[in-house]
Amino acid sequence: MKKHVLLMVSVIFLITGLNAQTTTIYDGETVIPDFWDIGGNPPNGPSCPSGAGWTLNVSGKMDIMKEGLSNPHPGGLNTTEKVIRFVRAKEGEGWAGAAMDVTGLHLNISQANHFSVLVYKEIAGNVTMKLEGAGSQEVNAYYDTPGQWKKMDFWFDAGNFSGSPTSLLVFPHNQTGLSETIITYWDEVTMYDGSNNPTVINDGNNPVSGFFLDGYWGPNGALNNLETDIFPNLSKSGVNTSNHVMRFLRAKDGLNWCGLGDGGLNINVASTPVVSLMIYKAVAGRVGVKLEGAAGTQEIYADYTTPGQWARLNFTFNPALFSSNPYNLIIYPHFEETNLVNLADHTPMYIDNVILRSSATESSDYFRSKTSGNWGDAGTWESSFDNSNWNAATAVPTSAAASVTVQNGHLVTVADNAAASVLTVNAGAKLTLNSGKSLAVSTFNILSDALGVGTFVDNGSFTATTDNVQQYMTSGRNWYISSPVSGAKSSVFNAANSANKLYGYDEAHNSWPAIVDNTTDLTVMKGYVANVSSTGVVTFSGTLNSGSQSITVNRTSGQAKEGFNLVGNPYTSYLDWDQATKTNLLSTMWYRTKNLSSNYVFDTYNANGQLGTNNNGSGAVNNHIPPMQAFWVRVAQGSATGTMAVNNTMLTHKDGSDGMFKTSVSKMLTQTNLHLQLSDGTNTDETIIYSNVNATNSLDDYDSPKMVNSLDKVAQIYTISDSEELAINGLNSIKYDTEILLGFRTATAGNFSIKASQISNFEIGTQIILKDYLNAESPVLTDLSDGSSYSFTSDASSNNTSRFAFIVKAPSVTTGINSDKKDNIWISTTVKNQLMINGIPATGATVEIYSALGQKLLSKTISRDTKQLNCNLPAGTYLVKLNSIEKISLRKIIID
């Protein structure tokens, strides 16, 4: 068996020892040596840049799969099985593409001048169709839907042709200046007659008839194998999800020893006898690896048995065959002489993660968290060799690992400097970088799903080559969202697709200008409203927002929503609104979201009062703004502009699955507060009245204006101060027996109810009395302090401020707690937290139980025979009040 090794002078690659047992030779991301080609001919001709012979798109045959290729992106406009793929080289010409022989169609451009093609690629840019023969014309169309199939239409002028064109050419990316080689796909090349009836010219199921065009001269001599250096990973799956790999084109008539090599190495076979690599190809067959040097050589083979999937193969060398360290490493991707039947003219094969290691069973390629903990603690991690079988890690992740993943429910803290190649924070996972520490990453991914999003708190020095942040969004609703990266464009939401909607808010004109292109920059900290046609994740790619960020907002006098501006959390973690610097801004923020009945509502949070409403139905909003959440702020009256400024010290994680676009737990406060809730049986709306010693009883920054719900489906309740409708009303004190007016509006007539959904820190026995002045001469009074609801009917009313009011009534009994007065009443608790009552008068009594905050929890009439009251009280302090004809008795009980 003939072996030919082409030894060339190459750039010396210095091995960087990652640890004593593992050395990365190549990973396509951070370690990229100058591999040289074995068995390939360099291109010939003046148009080939000097020194680039091994990395260029040299021949169309080498870069186009003529046969039908399985559709890698079935969906949207194209669900067909087969498509055509074209690889557009970074240094190639814009006119690279394919030409189809259409002589047999006898095209008559005067009758059929309309053509179309479906196109898919990852970047925007021109697509060109050209007709040649008896004339010539090129027509351009702009592809602006990266990551989606789009139908491109082309109309030709019959005046440019004296007869029937004989060739139809497609240039899938007719632009130069690419940052890297890209993959393009097209399908359904179609022409239309004068009645717009289509005829499919090519649908990807058969080879394109004709020839392929490339921007460089062809190779000199017979076609041979050619390696193309760094290339996008076309199959991020299984054991390999890295971005870039190395491609080798194996000719069907090539020799088995064709491959690629790296020289200038210094491989200690005694300590690292195993060469490990990943490989992907369309056919099964042997793979060879050879080590050679001045004092020894050995060639090892392994079988690749999983066509169309990434696999890691190991090659173990014998140190006894080398008297000194070998300096060349050579890879033969398809070391076969007879197993060639499935090879196309040039079959692409991909190599990645070439690593020297001490053992073939070393579990240091993949890491994932197995618990919360520090990055630098091996106990935090599990590791795997194949990304499938996991064991407890014996080391911590470094940049040598193929990938590192923080899993849902785990918080990993980087307490010492760390690095990773590909780092992924799964949905529901948390990552913190401590102050003074660094984290360097090649590719950083933050994932999202229907339950939430991963979060990252950057308190140190974080760097990444590529940042990708996902947000899961369902179709058929508005999402209030802000970009977590700089450099993002409206293409994130595919805004140019008419099925998708993207808007920003213009305060100066109280308008919502639509964004209908994919090139508009998404301003950091500006809020947007997106409505997508397909449920799934959108991905923001750019530089992660970190450090100090700010945005200036406006107040335009006379506008209907004067001073209201839509801003956003620019970070990938929760932002504390209480800490945000608010210059000429109210202390209030507003969320727009859906409630449990899928109707849109506003929820309000006041930073001074540290209180939030619960109109969404899942819990009161608080000061922690979820990642990427857009929300409303308002410039204070008397100011033309205001500024919101934030930084990394204001960031945190939160537990639970409430991280989509609302938070769920209100702070426990010492101030007196009352939540009144209006319900129509389906939707609720809330107003809050509270006391704070720093507040006044006039309009101030302890009050939160009501953002009026513009939809007809949700009735609303509010209080009023200085003619301003308030969702949250902060008072210096809530005075007893003083009426406070309640405003009420509903767009439709119906049945409603009002209740006190929360009563906190009032004196025991305080009553909340609601007054309905529908009949002003005889208002209906209802005590809401025991949890009762007041039900009523109403016609449509846009602003009723005279029907309802409430008063806070002082306790009627203020003595008797822990009284020394003797009576025959004895109240105790059982081990099951039930009340035992003895000494009830013969006439019976009413027992009432109050919480420590003064809210009535239970009221029940009991007889003398009652011995035990089943009330299932949780641990806490309670006041039990026993009312009878003879006396009123009070007892404090503690359940632990």
mmCIF file of N, CA and C in Angstrom, residues 139 229 232 343 388 460 496 501 544 621 744 872:
data_model
loop_
_atom_site.group_PDB
_atom_site.id
_atom_site.type_symbol
_atom_site.label_atom_id
_atom_site.label_comp_id
_atom_site.label_asym_id
_atom_site.label_seq_id
_atom_site.Cartn_x
_atom_site.Cartn_y
_atom_site.Cartn_z
ATOM 1 N N VAL A 139 -30.995 40.221 -12.718
ATOM 2 C CA VAL A 139 -31.988 40.871 -11.862
ATOM 3 C C VAL A 139 -31.662 40.526 -10.417
ATOM 4 N N ASP A 229 -9.610 24.254 5.521
ATOM 5 C CA ASP A 229 -9.352 24.965 6.771
ATOM 6 C C ASP A 229 -10.642 25.200 7.561
ATOM 7 N N PRO A 232 -17.815 26.645 8.845
ATOM 8 C CA PRO A 232 -18.953 26.574 9.772
ATOM 9 C C PRO A 232 -19.394 25.123 10.005
ATOM 10 N N LEU A 343 -19.239 7.736 -2.422
ATOM 11 C CA LEU A 343 -18.621 9.043 -2.498
ATOM 12 C C LEU A 343 -19.112 9.798 -3.732
ATOM 13 N N SER A 388 -22.643 11.880 26.632
ATOM 14 C CA SER A 388 -23.774 10.980 26.838
ATOM 15 C C SER A 388 -23.669 10.251 28.167
ATOM 16 N N GLY A 460 -17.780 40.783 37.574
ATOM 17 C CA GLY A 460 -16.345 40.787 37.364
ATOM 18 C C GLY A 460 -15.974 41.268 35.988
ATOM 19 N N ALA A 496 -39.193 41.978 8.861
ATOM 20 C CA ALA A 496 -39.585 42.183 7.467
ATOM 21 C C ALA A 496 -40.655 41.197 7.009
ATOM 22 N N LYS A 501 -44.834 41.233 13.846
ATOM 23 C CA LYS A 501 -45.021 42.644 14.126
ATOM 24 C C LYS A 501 -43.983 43.092 15.154
ATOM 25 N N LEU A 544 -22.767 41.085 24.868
ATOM 26 C CA LEU A 544 -23.637 41.109 26.039
ATOM 27 C C LEU A 544 -23.574 42.474 26.724
ATOM 28 N N VAL A 621 -46.405 42.173 41.648
ATOM 29 C CA VAL A 621 -45.113 42.518 41.059
ATOM 30 C C VAL A 621 -44.266 43.224 42.102
ATOM 31 N N PHE A 744 -64.272 54.108 39.659
ATOM 32 C CA PHE A 744 -64.646 52.832 39.037
ATOM 33 C C PHE A 744 -64.993 53.087 37.583
ATOM 34 N N ASN A 872 -57.440 24.496 61.151
ATOM 35 C CA ASN A 872 -56.205 24.219 60.385
ATOM 36 C C ASN A 872 -55.304 25.443 60.287
#
